Short mmCIF file of C-alpha atoms in Angstrom, two decimals:
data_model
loop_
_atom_site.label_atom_id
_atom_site.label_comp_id
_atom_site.label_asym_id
_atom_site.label_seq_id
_atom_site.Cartn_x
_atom_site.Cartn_y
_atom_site.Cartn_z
CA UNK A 1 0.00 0.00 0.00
CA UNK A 2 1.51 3.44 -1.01
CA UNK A 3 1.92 6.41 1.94
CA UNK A 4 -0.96 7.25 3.01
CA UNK A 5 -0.41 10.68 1.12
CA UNK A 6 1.78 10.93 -2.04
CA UNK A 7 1.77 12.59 -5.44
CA UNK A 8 0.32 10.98 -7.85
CA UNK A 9 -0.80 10.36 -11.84
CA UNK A 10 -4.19 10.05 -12.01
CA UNK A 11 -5.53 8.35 -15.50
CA UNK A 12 -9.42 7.65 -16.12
CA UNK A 13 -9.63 5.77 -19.56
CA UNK A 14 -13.55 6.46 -20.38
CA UNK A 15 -15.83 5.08 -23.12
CA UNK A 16 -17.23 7.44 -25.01
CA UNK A 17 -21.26 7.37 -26.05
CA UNK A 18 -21.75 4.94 -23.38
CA UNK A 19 -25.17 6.94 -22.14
CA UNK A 20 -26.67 6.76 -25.61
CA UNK A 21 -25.78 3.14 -25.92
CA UNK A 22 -27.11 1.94 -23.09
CA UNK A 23 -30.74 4.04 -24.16
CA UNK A 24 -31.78 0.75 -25.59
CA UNK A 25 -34.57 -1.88 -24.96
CA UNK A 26 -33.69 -4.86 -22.75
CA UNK A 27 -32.31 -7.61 -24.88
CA UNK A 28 -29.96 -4.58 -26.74
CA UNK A 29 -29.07 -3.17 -23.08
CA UNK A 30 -27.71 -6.68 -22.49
CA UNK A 31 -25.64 -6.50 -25.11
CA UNK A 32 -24.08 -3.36 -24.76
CA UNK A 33 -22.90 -4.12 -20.92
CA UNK A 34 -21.38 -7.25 -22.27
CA UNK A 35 -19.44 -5.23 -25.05
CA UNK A 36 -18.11 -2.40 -22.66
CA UNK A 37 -17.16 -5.26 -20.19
CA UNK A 38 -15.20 -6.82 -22.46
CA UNK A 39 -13.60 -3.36 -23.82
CA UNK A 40 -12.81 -2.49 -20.33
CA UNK A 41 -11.34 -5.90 -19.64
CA UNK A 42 -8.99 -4.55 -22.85
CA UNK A 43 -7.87 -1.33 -21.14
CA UNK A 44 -7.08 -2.56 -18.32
CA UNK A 45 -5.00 -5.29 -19.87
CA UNK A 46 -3.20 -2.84 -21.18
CA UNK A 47 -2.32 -1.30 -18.01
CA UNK A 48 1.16 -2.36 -15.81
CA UNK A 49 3.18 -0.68 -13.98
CA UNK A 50 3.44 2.14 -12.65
CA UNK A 51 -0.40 2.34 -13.54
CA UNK A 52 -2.41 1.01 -10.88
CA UNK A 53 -6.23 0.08 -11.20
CA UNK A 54 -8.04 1.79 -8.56
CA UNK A 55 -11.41 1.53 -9.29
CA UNK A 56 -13.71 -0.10 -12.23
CA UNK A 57 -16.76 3.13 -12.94
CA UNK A 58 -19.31 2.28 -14.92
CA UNK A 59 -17.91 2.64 -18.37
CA UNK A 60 -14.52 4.15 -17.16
CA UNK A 61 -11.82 2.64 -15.53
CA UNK A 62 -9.44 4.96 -12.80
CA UNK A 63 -5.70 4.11 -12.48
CA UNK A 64 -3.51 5.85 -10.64
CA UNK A 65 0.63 6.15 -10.48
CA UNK A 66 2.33 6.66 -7.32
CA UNK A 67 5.76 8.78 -8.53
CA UNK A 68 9.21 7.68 -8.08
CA UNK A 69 11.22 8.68 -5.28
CA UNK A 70 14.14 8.60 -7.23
CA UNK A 71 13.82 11.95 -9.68
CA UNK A 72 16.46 10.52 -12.00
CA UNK A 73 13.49 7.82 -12.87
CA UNK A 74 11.07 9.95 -14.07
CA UNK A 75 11.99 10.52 -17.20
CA UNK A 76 11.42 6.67 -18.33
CA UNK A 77 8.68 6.51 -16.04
CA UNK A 78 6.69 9.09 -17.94
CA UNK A 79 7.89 7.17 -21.09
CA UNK A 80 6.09 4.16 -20.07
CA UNK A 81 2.97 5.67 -19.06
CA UNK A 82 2.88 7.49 -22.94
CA UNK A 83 3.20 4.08 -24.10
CA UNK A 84 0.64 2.46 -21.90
CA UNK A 85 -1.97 5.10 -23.11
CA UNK A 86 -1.07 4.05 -26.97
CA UNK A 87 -1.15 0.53 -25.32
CA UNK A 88 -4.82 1.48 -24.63
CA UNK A 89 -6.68 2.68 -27.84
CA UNK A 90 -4.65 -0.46 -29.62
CA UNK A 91 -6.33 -2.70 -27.10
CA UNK A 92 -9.47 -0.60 -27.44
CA UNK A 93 -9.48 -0.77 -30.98
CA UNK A 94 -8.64 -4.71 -31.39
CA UNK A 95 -11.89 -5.92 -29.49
CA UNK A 96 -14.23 -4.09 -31.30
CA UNK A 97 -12.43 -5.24 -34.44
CA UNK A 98 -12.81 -8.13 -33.03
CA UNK A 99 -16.46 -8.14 -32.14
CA UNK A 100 -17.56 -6.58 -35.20
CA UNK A 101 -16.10 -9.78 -37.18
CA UNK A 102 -18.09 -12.04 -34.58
CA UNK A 103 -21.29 -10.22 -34.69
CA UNK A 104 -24.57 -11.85 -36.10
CA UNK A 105 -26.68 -10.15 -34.10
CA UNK A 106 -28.22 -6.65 -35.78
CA UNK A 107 -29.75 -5.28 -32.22
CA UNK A 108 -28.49 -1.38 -31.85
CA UNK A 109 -25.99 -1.98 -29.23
CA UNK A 110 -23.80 -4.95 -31.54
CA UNK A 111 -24.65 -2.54 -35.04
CA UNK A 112 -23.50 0.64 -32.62
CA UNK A 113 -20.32 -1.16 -30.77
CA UNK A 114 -18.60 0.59 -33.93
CA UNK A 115 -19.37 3.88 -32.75
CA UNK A 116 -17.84 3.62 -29.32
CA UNK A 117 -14.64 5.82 -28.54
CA UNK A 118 -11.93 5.88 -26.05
CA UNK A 119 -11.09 9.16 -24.39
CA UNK A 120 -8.37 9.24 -21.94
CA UNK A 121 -7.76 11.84 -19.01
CA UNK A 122 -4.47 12.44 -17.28
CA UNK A 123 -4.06 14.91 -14.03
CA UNK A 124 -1.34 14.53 -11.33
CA UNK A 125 -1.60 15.66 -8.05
CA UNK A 126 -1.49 14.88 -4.09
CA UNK A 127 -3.46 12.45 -2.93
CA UNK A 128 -4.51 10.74 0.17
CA UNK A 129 -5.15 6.47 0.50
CA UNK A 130 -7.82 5.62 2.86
CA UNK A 131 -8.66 1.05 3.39
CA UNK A 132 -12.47 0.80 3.71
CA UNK A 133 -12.74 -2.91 4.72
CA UNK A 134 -10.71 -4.82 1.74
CA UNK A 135 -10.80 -1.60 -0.56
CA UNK A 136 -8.29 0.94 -0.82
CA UNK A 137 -9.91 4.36 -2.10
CA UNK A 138 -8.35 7.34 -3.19
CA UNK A 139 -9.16 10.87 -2.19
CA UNK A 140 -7.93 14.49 -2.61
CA UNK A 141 -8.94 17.73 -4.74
CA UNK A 142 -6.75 16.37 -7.38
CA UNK A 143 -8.84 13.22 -7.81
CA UNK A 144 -12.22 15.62 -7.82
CA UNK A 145 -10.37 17.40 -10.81
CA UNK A 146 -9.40 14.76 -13.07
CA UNK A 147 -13.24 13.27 -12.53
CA UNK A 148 -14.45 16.90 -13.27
CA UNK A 149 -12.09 16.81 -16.73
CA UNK A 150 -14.59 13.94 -17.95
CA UNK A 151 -17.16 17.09 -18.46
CA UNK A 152 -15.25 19.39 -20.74
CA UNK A 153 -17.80 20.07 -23.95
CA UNK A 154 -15.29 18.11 -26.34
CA UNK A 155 -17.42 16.76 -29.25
CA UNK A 156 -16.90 12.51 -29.02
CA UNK A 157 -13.96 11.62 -30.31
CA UNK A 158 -10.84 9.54 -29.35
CA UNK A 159 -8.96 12.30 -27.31
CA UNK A 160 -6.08 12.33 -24.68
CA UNK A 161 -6.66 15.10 -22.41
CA UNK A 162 -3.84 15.99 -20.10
CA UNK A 163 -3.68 18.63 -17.93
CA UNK A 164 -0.30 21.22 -17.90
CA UNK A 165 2.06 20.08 -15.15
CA UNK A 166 1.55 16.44 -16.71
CA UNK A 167 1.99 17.35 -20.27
CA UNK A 168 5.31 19.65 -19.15
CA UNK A 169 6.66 15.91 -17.99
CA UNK A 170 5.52 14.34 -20.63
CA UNK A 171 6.63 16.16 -23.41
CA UNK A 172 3.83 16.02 -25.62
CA UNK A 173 1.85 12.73 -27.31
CA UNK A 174 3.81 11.24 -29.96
CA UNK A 175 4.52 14.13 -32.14
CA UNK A 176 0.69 14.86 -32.39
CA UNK A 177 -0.12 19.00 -32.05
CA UNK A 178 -2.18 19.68 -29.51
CA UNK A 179 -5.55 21.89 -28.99
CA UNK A 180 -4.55 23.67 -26.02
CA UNK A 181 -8.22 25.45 -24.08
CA UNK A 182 -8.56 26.54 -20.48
CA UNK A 183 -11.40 24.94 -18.63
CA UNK A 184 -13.16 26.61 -15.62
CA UNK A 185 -15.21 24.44 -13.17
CA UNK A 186 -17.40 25.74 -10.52
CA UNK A 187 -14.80 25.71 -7.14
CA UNK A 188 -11.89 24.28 -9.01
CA UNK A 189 -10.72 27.69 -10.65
CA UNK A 190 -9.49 27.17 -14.35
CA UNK A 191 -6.94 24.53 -15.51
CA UNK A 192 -5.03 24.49 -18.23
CA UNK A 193 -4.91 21.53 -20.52
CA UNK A 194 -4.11 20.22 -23.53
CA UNK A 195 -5.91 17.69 -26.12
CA UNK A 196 -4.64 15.29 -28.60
CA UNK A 197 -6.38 13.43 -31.40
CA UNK A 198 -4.55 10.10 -31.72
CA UNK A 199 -5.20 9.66 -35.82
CA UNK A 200 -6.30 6.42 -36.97
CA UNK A 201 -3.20 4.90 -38.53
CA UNK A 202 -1.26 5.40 -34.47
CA UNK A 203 -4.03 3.64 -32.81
CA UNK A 204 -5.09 0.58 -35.57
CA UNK A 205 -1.15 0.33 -36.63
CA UNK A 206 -1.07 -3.43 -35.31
CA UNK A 207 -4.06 -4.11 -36.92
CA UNK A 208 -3.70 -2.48 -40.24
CA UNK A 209 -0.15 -4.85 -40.29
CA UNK A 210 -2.13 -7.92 -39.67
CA UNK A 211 -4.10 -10.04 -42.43
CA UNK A 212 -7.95 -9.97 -41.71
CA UNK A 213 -8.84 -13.18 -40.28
CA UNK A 214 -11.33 -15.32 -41.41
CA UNK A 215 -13.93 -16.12 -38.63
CA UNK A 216 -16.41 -18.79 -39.10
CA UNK A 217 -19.80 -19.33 -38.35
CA UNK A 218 -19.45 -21.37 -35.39
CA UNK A 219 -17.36 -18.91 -33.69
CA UNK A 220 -20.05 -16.39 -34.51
CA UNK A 221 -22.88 -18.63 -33.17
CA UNK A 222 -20.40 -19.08 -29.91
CA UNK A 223 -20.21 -15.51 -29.38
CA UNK A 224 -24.21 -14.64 -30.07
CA UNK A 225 -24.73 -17.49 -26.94
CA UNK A 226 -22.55 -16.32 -24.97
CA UNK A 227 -24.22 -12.46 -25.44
CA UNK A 228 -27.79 -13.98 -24.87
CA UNK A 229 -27.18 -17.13 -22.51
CA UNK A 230 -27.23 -15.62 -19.15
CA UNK A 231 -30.27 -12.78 -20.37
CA UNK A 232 -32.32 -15.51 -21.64
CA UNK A 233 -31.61 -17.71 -18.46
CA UNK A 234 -32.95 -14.84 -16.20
CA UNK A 235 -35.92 -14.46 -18.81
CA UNK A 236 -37.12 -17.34 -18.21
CA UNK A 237 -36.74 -17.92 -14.70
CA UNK A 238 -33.90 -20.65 -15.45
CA UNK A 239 -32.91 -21.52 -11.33
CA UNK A 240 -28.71 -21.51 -10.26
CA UNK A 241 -28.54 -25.10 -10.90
CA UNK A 242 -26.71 -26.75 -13.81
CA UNK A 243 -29.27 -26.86 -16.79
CA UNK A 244 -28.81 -28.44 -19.76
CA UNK A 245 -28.48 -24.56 -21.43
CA UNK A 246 -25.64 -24.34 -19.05
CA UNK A 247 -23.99 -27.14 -19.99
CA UNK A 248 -24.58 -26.18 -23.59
CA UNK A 249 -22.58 -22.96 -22.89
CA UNK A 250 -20.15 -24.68 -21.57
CA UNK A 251 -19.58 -26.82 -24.18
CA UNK A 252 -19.52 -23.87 -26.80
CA UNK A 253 -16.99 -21.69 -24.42
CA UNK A 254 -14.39 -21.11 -22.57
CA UNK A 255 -14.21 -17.30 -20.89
CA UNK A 256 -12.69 -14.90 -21.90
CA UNK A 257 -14.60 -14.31 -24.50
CA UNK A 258 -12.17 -12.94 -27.28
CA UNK A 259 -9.75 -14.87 -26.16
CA UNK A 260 -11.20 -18.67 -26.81
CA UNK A 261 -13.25 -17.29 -29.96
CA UNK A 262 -10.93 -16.15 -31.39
CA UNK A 263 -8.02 -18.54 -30.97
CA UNK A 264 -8.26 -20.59 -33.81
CA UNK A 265 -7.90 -17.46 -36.22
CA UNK A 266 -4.54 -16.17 -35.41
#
């Protein structure tokens, strides 16, 4: 557990046009919480050290980054975390490649998983580390700021936002200019920040390199029972005990779901 108070990177990696996504009826709500599970499982793949998960919310996921002691690290330290945001939209960007090829449903949420984006915030500041019962939690101003960033009028878009002290450190975002804006929020003050839009060919790169894979029907009909299995077992009052749906699902696949669907197109 870090000092109880430290300075700190704070990241929140946020899926964009969540709210209108989930604006769907039932079976289509279902799933669209499946597909942003299984693009936040992505992000926070992508994620290792010095990034920290703190806390899974909603449709975000908040990491934080306790800084070195040593100052002579920071330069590499700041390098890593750059990558580990690229890291991100790559991982982003591969599942719903990857969904898209397994889709044969047409509901709104598996024809709209295309229009999803990834916008990522990054603020540094002093924070505080409080245990309630088996969860560490992190307060501080700082941490009310970088939440507060995730309101900032930006149209949706894929978008690193990082406020000024970070961006001094980090030197910019791979050679990308940046929109720099001053944002004012009610009690904050204004902060300074600046926004980059990652273009296409930085965050697909892998995938552009890669030859499309063919995925078959099976693998399709896996994926559309493993979207509807567990909706269709509460619809119809299915109890906890091993039915023979279950076992069918079982059969079909093996979790994660990208992972085992995929496996036999690489």
């Amino acid at each position: 557990m870090p000092a109880s108070t430290c300075q700190a990177l704070l990241l929140i990696a946020d899926i964009g046009g969540y709210t209108e996504f989930m604006k769907l009826h039932r079976m289509a709500v279902n799933h669209a919480k499946q597909v942003v599970v299984e693009l936040l499982r992505a992000i926070i793949s992508a994620a290792t050290s010095p990034l920290q998960l703190a806390e899974i919310e909603g449709d975000a996921a908040f990491f934080y980054a306790v800084y070195p002691k040593d100052a002579t690290q920071l330069p590499a330290w700041f390098a890593a975390l750059k990558k580990q945001m690229l890291e991100m939209f790559r991982a982003f960007y591969h599942v719903k490649q990857s969904l898209s090829s397994l889709r044969l449903c047409v509901c709104d949420a598996c024809l709209g998983t295309n229009n999803l984006r990834l916008k990522i915030i990054v603020h540094a500041g002093e924070v505080a580390f409080e245990r309630i019962q088996n969860f560490e939690k992190l307060f501080g101003l700082d941490v009310i700021v970088v939440h507060r960033l995730l309101k900032n009028g930006l149209a949706m878009a894929d978008y690193v936002l990082i406020t000024e002290p970070v961006q001094r450190a980090l030197d910019g975002f791979y050679e990308i200019t940046p929109e720099n804006f001053r944002l004012d929020y009610d009690g904050l003050g204004p902060i300074t920040a600046s926004v980059y839009y990652p273009p296409a060919q930085l965050i697909t790169a892998p995938l552009a390199a890669q030859t499309p894979a063919r995925v078959s029907f099976l693998q399709k009909l896996r994926h559309a029972i493993k979207l509807d299995g567990r909706f269709l077992g509460e619809l119809l009052g299915f109890s906890r005990r091993r039915t023979g749906f279950d076992l069918t699902r079982e059969l079909f696949l093996t979790p994660p779901l990208l992972k085992s669907s995929l496996s036999n197109t690489d």
